[in-house]
Structure formats: C-alpha cells, structure tokens
Tab-separated table of N, CA and C in Angstrom:
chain	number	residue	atom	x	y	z
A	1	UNK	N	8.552	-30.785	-15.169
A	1	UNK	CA	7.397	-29.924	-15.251
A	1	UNK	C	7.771	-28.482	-14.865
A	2	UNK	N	8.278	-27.964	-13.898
A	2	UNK	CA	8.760	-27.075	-13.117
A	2	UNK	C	9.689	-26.434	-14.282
A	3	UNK	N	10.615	-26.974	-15.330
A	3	UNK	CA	11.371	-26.603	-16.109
A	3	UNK	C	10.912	-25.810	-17.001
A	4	UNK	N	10.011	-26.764	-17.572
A	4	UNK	CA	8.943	-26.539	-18.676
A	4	UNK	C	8.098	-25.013	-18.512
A	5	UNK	N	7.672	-24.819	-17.272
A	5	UNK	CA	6.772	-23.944	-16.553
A	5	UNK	C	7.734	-22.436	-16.534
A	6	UNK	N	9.104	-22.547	-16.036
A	6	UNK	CA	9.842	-21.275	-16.552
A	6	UNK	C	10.188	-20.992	-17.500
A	7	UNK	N	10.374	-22.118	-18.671
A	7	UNK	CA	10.495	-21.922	-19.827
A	7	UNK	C	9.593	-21.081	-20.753
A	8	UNK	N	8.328	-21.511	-20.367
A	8	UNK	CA	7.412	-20.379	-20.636
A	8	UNK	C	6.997	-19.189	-20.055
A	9	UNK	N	7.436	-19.345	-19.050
A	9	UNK	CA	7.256	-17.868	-18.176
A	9	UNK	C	8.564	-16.832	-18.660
A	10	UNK	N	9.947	-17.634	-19.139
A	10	UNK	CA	10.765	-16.880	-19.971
A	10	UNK	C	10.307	-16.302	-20.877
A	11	UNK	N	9.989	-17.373	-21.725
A	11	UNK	CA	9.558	-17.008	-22.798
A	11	UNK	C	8.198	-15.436	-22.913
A	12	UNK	N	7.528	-15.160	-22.189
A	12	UNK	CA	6.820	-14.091	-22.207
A	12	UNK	C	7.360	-13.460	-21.563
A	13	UNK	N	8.334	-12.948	-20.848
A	13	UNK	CA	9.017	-12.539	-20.375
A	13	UNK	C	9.704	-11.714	-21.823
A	14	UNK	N	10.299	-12.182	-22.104
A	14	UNK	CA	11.037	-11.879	-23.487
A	14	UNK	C	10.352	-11.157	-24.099
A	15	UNK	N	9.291	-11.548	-24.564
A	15	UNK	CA	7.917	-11.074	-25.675
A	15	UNK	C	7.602	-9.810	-25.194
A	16	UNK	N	7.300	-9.607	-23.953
A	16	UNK	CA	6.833	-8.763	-23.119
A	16	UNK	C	7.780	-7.302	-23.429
A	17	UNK	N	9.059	-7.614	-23.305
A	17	UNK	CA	10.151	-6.641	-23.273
A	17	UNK	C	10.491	-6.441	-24.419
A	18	UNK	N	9.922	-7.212	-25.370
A	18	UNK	CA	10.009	-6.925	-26.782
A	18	UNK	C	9.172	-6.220	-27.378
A	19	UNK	N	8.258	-6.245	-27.280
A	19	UNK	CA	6.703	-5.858	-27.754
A	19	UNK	C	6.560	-4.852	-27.436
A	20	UNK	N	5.861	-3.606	-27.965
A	20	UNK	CA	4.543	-2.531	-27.813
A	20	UNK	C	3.206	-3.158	-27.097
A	21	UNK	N	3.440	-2.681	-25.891
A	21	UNK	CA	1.764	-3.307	-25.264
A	21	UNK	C	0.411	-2.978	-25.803
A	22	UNK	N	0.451	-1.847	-26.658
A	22	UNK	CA	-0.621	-1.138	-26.698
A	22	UNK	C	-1.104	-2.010	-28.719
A	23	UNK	N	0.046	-1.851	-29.290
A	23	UNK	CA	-0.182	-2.407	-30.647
A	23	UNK	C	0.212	-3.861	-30.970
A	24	UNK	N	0.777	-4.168	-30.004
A	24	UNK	CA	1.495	-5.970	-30.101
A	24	UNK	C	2.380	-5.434	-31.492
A	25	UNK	N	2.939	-4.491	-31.693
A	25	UNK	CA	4.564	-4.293	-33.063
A	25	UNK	C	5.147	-4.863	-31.848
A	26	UNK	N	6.658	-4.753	-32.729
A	26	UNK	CA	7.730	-4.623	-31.730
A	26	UNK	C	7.998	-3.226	-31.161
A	27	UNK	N	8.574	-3.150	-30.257
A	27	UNK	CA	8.977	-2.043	-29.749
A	27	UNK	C	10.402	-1.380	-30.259
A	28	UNK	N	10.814	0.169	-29.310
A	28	UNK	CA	11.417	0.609	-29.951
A	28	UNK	C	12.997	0.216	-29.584
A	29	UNK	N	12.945	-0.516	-28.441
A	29	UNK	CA	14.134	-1.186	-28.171
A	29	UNK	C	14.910	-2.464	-28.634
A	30	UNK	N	13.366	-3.073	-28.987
A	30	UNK	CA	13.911	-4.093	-29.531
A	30	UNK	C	14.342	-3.559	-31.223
A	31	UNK	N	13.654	-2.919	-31.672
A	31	UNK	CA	14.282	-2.472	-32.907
A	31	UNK	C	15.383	-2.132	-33.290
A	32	UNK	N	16.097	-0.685	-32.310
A	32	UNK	CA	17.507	-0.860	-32.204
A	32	UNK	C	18.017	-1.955	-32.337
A	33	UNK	N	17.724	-3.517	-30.986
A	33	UNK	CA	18.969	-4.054	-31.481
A	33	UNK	C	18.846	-4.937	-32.729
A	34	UNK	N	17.440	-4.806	-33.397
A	34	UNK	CA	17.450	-5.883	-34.312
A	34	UNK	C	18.682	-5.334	-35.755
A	35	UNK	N	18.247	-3.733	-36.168
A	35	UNK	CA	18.562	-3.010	-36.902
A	35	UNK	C	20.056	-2.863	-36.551
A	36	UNK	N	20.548	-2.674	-35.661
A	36	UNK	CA	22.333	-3.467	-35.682
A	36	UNK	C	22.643	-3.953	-36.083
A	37	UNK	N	21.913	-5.609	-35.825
A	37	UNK	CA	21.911	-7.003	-36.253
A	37	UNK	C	22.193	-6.852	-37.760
A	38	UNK	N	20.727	-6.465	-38.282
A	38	UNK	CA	20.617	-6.321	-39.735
A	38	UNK	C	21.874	-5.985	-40.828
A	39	UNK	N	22.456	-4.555	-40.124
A	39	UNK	CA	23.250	-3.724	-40.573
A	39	UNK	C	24.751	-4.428	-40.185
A	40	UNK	N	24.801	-5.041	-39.262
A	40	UNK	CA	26.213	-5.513	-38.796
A	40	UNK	C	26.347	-7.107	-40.335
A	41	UNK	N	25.355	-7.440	-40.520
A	41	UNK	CA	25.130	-9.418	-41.113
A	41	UNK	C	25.224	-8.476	-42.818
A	42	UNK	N	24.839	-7.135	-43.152
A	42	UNK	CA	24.652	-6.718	-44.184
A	42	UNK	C	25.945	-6.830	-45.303
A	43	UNK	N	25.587	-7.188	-46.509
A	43	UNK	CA	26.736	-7.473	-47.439
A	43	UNK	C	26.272	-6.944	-48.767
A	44	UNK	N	26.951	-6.952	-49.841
A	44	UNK	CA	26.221	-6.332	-51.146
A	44	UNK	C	25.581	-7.670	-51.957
A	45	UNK	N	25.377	-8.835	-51.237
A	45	UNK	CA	24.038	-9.604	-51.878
A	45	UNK	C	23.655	-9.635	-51.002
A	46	UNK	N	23.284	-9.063	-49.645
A	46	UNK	CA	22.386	-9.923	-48.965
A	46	UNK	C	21.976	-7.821	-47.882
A	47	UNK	N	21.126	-7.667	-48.279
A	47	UNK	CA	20.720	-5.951	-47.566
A	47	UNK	C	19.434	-6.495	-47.162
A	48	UNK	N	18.778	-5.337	-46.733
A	48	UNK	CA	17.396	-5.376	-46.034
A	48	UNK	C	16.923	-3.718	-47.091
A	49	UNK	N	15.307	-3.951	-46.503
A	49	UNK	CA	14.824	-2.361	-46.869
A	49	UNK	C	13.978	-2.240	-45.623
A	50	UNK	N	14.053	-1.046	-45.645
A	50	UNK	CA	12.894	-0.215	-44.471
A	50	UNK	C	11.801	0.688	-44.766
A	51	UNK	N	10.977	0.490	-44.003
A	51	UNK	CA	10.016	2.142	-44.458
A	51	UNK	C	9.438	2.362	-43.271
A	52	UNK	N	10.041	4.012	-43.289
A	52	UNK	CA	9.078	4.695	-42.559
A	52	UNK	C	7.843	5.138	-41.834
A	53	UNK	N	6.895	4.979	-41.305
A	53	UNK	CA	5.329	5.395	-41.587
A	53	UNK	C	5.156	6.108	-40.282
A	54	UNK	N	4.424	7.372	-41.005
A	54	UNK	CA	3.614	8.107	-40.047
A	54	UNK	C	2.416	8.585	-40.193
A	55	UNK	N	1.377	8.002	-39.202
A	55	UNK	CA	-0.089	8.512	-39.654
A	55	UNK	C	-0.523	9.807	-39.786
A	56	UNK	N	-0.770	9.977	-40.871
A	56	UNK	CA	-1.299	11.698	-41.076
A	56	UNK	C	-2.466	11.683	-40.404
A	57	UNK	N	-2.594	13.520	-39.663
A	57	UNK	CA	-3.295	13.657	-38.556
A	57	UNK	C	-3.486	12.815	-37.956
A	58	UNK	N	-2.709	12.167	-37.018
A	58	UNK	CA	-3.376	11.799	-36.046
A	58	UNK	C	-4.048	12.487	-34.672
A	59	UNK	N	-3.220	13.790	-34.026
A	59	UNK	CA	-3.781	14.441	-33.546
A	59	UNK	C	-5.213	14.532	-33.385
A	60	UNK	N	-6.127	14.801	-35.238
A	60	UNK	CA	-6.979	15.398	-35.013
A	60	UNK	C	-7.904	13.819	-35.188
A	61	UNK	N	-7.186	12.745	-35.063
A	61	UNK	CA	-8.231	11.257	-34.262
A	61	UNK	C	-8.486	11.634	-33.029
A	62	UNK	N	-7.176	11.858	-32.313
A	62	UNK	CA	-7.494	11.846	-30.880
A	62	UNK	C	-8.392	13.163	-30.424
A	63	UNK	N	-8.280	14.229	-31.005
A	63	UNK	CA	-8.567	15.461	-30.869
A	63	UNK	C	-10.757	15.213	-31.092
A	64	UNK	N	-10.827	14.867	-31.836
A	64	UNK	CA	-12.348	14.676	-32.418
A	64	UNK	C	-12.862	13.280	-32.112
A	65	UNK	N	-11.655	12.158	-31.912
A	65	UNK	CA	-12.701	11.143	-30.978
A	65	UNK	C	-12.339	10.377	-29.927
A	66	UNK	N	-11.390	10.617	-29.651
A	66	UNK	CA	-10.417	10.688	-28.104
A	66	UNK	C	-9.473	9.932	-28.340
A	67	UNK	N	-9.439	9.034	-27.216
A	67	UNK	CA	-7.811	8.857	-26.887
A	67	UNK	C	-7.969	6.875	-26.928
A	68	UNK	N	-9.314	6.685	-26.835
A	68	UNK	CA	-9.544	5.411	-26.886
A	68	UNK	C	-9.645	5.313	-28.526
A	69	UNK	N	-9.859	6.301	-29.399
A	69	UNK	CA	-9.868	6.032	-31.136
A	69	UNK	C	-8.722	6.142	-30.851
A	70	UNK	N	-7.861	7.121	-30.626
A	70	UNK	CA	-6.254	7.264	-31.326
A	70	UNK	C	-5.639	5.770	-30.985
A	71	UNK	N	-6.421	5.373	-30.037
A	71	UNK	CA	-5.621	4.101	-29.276
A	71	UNK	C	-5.714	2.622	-30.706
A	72	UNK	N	-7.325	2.891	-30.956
A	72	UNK	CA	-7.505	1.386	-31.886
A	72	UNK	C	-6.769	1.887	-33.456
A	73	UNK	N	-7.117	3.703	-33.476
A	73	UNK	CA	-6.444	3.895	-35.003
A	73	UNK	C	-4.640	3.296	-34.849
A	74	UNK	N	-4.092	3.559	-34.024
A	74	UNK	CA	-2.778	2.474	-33.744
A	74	UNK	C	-2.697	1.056	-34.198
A	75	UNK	N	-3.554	0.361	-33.431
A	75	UNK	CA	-3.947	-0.937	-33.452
A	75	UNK	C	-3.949	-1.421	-35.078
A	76	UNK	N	-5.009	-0.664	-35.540
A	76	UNK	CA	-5.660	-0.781	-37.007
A	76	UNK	C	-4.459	-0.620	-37.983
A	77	UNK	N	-3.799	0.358	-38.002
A	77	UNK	CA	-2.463	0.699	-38.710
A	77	UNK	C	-1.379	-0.446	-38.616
A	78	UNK	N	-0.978	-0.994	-37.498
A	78	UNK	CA	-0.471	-2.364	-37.338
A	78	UNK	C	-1.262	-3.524	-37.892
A	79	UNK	N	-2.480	-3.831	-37.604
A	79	UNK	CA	-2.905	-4.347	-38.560
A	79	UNK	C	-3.121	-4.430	-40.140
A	80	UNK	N	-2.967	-3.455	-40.532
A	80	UNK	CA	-2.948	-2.561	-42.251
A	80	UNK	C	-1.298	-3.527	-42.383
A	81	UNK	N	-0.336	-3.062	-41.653
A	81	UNK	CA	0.817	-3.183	-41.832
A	81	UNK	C	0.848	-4.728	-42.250
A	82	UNK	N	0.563	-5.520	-40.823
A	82	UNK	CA	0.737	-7.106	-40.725
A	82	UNK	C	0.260	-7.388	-42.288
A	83	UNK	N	-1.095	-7.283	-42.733
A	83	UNK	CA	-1.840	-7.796	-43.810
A	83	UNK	C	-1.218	-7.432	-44.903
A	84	UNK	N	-0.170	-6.626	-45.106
A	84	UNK	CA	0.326	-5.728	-46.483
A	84	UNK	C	1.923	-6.645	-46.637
A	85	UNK	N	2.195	-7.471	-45.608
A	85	UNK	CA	3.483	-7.902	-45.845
A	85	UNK	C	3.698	-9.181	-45.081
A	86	UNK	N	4.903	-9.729	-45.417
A	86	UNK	CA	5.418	-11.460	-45.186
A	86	UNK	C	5.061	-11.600	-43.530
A	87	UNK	N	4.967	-12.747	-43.214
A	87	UNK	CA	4.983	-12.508	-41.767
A	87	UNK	C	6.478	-12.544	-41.350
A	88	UNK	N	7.370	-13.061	-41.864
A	88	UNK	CA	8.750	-12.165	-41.354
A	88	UNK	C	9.361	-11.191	-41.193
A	89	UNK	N	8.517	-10.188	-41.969
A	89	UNK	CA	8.760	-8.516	-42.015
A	89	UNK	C	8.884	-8.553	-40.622
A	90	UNK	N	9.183	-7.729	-40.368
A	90	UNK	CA	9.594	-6.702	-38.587
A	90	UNK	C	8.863	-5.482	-39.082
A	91	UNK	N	8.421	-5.194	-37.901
A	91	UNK	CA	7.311	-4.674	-37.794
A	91	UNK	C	7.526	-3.860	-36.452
A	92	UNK	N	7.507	-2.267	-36.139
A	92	UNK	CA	8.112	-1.822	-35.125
A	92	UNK	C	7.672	-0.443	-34.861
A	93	UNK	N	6.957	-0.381	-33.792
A	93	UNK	CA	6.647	0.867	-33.215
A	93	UNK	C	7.242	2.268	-32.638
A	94	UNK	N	7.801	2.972	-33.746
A	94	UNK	CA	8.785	4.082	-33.388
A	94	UNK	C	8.982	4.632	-31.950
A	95	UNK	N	7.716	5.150	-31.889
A	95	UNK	CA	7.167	6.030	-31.251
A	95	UNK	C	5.791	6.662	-31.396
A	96	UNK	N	4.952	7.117	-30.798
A	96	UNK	CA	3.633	7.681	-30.930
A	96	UNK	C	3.119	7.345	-31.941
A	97	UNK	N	2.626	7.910	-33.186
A	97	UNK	CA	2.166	7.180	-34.454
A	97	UNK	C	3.232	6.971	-35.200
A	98	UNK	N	4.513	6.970	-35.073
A	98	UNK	CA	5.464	6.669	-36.420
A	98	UNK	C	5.932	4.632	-36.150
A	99	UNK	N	6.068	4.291	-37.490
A	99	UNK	CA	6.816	3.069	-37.120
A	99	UNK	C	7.510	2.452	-38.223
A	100	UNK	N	8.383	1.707	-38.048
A	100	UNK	CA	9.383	1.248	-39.301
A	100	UNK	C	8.925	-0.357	-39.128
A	101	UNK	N	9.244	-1.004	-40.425
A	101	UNK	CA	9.007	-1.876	-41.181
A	101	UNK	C	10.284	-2.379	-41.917
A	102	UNK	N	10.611	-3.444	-41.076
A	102	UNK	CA	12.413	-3.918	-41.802
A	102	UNK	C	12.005	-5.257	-42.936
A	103	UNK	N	12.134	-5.051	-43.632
A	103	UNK	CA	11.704	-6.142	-45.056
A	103	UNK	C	12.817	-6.775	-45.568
A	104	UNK	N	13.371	-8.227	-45.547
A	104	UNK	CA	14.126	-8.927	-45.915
A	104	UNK	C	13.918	-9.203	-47.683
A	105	UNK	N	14.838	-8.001	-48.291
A	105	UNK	CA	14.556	-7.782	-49.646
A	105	UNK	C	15.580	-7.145	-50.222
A	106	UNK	N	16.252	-7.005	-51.573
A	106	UNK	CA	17.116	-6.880	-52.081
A	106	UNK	C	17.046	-5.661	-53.237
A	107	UNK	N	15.354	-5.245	-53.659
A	107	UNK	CA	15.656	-4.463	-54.842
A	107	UNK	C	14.888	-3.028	-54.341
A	108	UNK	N	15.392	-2.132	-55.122
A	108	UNK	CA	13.960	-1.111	-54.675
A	108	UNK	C	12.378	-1.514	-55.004
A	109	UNK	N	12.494	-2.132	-56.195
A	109	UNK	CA	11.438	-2.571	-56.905
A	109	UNK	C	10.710	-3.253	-55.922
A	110	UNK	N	11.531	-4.241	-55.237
A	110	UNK	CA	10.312	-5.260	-54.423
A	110	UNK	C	10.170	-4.296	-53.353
A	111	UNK	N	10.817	-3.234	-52.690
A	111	UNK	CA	10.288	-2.618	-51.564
A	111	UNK	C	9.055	-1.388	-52.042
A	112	UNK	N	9.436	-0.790	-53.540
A	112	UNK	CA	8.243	0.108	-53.930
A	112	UNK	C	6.692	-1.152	-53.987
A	113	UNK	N	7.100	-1.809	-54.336
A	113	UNK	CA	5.625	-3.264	-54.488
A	113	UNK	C	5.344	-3.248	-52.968
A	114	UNK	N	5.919	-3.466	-51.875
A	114	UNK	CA	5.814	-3.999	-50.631
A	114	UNK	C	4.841	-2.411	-49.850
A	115	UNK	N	5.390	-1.278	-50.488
A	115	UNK	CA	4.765	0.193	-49.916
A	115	UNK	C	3.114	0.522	-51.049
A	116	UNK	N	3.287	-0.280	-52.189
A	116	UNK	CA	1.931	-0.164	-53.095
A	116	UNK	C	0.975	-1.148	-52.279
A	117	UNK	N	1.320	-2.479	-51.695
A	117	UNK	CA	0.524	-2.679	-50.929
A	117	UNK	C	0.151	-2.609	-49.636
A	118	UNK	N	0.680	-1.671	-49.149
A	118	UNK	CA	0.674	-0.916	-47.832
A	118	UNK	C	-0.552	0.175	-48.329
A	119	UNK	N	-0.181	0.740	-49.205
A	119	UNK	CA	-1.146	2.014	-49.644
A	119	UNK	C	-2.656	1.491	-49.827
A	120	UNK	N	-2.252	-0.174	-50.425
A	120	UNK	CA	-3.794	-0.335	-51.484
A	120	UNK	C	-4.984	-0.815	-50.075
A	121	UNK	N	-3.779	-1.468	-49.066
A	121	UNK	CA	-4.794	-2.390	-47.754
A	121	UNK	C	-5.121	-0.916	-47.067
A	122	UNK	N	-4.926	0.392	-46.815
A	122	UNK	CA	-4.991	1.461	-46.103
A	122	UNK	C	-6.454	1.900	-46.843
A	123	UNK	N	-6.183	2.159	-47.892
A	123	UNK	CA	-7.172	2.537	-48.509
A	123	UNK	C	-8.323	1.571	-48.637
A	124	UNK	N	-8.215	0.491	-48.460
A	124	UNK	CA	-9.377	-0.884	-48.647
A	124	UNK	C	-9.878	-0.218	-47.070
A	125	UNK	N	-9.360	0.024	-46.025
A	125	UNK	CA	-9.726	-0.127	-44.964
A	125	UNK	C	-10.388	1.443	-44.818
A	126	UNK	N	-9.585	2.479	-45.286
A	126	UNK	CA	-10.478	3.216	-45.236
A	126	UNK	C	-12.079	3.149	-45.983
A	127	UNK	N	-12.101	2.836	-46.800
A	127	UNK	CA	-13.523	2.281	-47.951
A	127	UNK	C	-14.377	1.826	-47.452
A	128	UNK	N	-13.920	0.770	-46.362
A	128	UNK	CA	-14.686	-0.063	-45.661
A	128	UNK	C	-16.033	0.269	-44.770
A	129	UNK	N	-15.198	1.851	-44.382
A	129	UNK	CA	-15.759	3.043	-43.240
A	129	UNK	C	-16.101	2.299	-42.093
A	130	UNK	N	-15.417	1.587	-41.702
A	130	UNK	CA	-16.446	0.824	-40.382
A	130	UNK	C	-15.935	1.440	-38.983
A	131	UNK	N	-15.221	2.649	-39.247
A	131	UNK	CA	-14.415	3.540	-38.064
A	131	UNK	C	-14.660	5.108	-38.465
A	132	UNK	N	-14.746	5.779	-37.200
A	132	UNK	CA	-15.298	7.018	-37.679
A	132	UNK	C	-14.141	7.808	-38.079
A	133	UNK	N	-12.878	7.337	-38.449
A	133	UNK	CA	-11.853	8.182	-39.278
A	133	UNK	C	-11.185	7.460	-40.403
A	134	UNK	N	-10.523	7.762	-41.240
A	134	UNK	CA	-9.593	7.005	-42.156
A	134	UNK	C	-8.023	7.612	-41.434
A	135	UNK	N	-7.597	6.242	-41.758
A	135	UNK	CA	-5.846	6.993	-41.351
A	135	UNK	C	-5.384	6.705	-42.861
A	136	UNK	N	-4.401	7.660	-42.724
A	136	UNK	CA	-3.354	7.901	-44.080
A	136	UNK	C	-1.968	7.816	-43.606
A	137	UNK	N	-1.162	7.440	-44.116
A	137	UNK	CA	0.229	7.233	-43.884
A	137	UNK	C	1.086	8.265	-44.840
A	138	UNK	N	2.031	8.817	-44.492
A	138	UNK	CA	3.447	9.018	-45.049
A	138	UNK	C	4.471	8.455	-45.074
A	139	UNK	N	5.039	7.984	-46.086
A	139	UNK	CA	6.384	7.018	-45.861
A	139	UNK	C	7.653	7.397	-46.438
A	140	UNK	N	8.583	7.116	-45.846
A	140	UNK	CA	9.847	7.385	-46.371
A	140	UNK	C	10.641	5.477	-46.165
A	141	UNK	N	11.029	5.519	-47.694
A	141	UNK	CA	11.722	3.749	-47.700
A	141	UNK	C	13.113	4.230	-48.548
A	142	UNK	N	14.054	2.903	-48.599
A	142	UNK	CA	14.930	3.203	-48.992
A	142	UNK	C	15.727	1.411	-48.920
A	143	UNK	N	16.710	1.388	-49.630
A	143	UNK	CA	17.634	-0.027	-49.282
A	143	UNK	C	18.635	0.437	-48.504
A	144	UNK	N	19.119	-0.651	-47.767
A	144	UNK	CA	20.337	-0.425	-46.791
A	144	UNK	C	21.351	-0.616	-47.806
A	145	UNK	N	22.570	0.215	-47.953
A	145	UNK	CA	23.385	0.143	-49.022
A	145	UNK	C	24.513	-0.071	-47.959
A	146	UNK	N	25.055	-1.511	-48.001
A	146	UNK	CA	26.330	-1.222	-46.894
A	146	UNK	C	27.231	-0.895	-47.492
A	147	UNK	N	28.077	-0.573	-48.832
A	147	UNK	CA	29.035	0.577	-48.931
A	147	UNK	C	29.127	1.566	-48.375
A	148	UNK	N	28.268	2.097	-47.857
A	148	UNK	CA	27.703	3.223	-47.430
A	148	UNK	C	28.193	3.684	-45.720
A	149	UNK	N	27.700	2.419	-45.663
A	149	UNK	CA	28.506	2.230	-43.946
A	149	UNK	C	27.708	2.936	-42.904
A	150	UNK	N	26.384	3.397	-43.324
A	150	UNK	CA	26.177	4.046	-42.398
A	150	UNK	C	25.387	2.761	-41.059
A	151	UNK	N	25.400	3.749	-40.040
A	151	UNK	CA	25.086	3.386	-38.340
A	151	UNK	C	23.606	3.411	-38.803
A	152	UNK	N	23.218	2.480	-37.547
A	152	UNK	CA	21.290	2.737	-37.155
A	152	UNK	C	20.831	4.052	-37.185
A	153	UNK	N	21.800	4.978	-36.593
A	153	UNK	CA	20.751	6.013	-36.962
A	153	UNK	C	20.950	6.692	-37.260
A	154	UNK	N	21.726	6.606	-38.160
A	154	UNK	CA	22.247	7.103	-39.779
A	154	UNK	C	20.704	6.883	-40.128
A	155	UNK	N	20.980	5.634	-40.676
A	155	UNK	CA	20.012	4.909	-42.051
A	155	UNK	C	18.414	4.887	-41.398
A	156	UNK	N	18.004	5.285	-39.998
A	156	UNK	CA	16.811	5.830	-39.255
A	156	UNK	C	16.250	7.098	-39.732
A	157	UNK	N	17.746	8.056	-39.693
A	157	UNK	CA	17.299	8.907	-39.913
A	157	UNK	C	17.362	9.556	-41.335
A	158	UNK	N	17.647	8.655	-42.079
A	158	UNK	CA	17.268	8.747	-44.021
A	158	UNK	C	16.370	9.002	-44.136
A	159	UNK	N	15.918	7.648	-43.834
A	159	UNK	CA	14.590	6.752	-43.887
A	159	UNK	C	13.448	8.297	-43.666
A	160	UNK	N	13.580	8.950	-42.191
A	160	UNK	CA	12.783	9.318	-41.672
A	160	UNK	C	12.422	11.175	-42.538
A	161	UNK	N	13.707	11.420	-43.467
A	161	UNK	CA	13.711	12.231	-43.896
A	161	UNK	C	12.630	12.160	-45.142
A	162	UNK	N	13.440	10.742	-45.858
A	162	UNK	CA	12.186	10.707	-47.175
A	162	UNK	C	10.715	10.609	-46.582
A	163	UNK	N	10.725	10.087	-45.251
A	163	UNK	CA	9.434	10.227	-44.762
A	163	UNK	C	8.426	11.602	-44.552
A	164	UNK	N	9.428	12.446	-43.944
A	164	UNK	CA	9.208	14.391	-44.062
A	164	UNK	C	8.637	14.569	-45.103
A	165	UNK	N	9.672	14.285	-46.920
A	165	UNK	CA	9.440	14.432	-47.541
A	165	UNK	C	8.435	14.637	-48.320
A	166	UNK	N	7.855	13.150	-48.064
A	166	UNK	CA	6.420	12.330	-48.531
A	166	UNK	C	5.652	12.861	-48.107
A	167	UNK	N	5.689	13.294	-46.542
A	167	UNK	CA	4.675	14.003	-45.860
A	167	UNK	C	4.219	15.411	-46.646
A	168	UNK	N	5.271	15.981	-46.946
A	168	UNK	CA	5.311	17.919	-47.490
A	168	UNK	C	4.469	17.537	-48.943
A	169	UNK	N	4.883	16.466	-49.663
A	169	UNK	CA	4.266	16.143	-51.000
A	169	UNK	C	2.911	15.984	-51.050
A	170	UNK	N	2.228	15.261	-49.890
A	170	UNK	CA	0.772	14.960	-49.503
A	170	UNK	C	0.151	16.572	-49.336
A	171	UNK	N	0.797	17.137	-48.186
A	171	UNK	CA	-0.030	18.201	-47.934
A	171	UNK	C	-0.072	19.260	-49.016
C-alpha cells in the first residue's frame, strides 16, 4: 500500500514539474527536453513538425479586462489548441502568450491541415462570443529537416521567425 501511495505521489510530482500551472500545456522546460528528444530520434522518414503561436493583442485582454481575462484567454487558447489536434500532439507553453505545438507528422501538407484547423476552432470560438474578447493567433510552422542538423534552438528559433512573419502579414 505504502508503495503504491508514493507511486502516485511520484507520479504528480512529475506532472507538476512538467506542466504550466496556470494552462495545464506543458511547460517550457519540459519542452526543451522533449524537443532534443525529438531532434536527437529524427531521421529522413521519421521528422516531427512544429508551430509557433502567439496571441494577437493580448496586452490589450489584459489591458481592457484584466489579468483574471488574460488569465482564462490563456486557458481558452490551450483549449482551441487541445480540440484542433491528436491527443499526442505536445502541446507547450513558451512563455507569456506564445506556445509551440510538436506534431508527430511527416508532410507540410498534414502540418498546413493541422494549422487550418487551429484557425477554423479559433474562429468557431470566437463566433460563439461567450467571452468579452476574441483571441487571434499568429503562427509560424515548419518540418524538422534533419539534414539540416540544426539544434533546439536553431529550429525554435525558425519556427519563431515565420511566426514574426505571419504576425507583420496580419497587421
């Protein structure tokens, strides 16, 4: 019994140090080491894809309805995320509103499909209006090309560029 009882107290233990408290993603530590992982196991049949996301204005959530909206527009965006993809996706909280999305996938094609329904559940949710803001995302995606060779944050900071990108194109 006693075994059993730390076993689970490990076990959240783990979760705990893994996780974003505030959005239940993963966090940004655990991401690093997953995205090693990824990149170290990576071969030319077997890659991953990523995408970027950063909520446009968020500032002016928190700014116009505080800090407890900016808090659930987080929440909600992880949720957008979960519903738009496999439950094996990884799922990972950058930092402040940005977060990456590691997708066990091979073509651009299935990762442009995987970001069309990212866009279509964002927009369902904005429609919905049942929150006094809509969030919008910017994304920057891409395949891990291991010829390429690049490091975590190399291929972080691709990612995060086409994300800029996307952003300058919106505004």
């Amino acid at each position: 019994m006693m075994v059993s009882i730390l076993i689970i107290y490990l076990n959240f233990q783990t979760r705990d140090l893994r996780t974003d408290h505030l959005t239940g993603a993963n966090n940004r530590l655990h991401l690093e080491h997953y995205i090693k992982a990824r990149i170290r196991n990576s071969t030319e049949r077997k890659t991953f894809g990523a995408i970027m996301i950063d909520i446009d204005d968020f500032k002016s959530i928190n700014d116009r309805h505080g800090h407890a909206a900016g808090d659930e527009a987080l929440k909600n965006a992880v949720r957008v995320l979960k519903s738009s993809l496999r439950r094996d996706d990884f799922i990972a909280r950058f930092g402040g509103d940005e977060f990456i999305v590691i997708i066990d996938i091979q073509t651009k094609e299935e990762l442009k499909d995987a970001v069309e329904r990212i866009i279509a559940n964002i927009n369902h949710f904005n429609q919905k209006g049942s929150y006094p803001y809509n969030i919008r995302f910017s994304m920057g995606y891409d395949i891990y090309d291991p010829s390429l060779k690049m490091k975590p944050d190399d291929f972080v900071n691709h990612i995060d560029q086409l994300m800029y990108s996307n952003k300058k194109a919106n505004h």
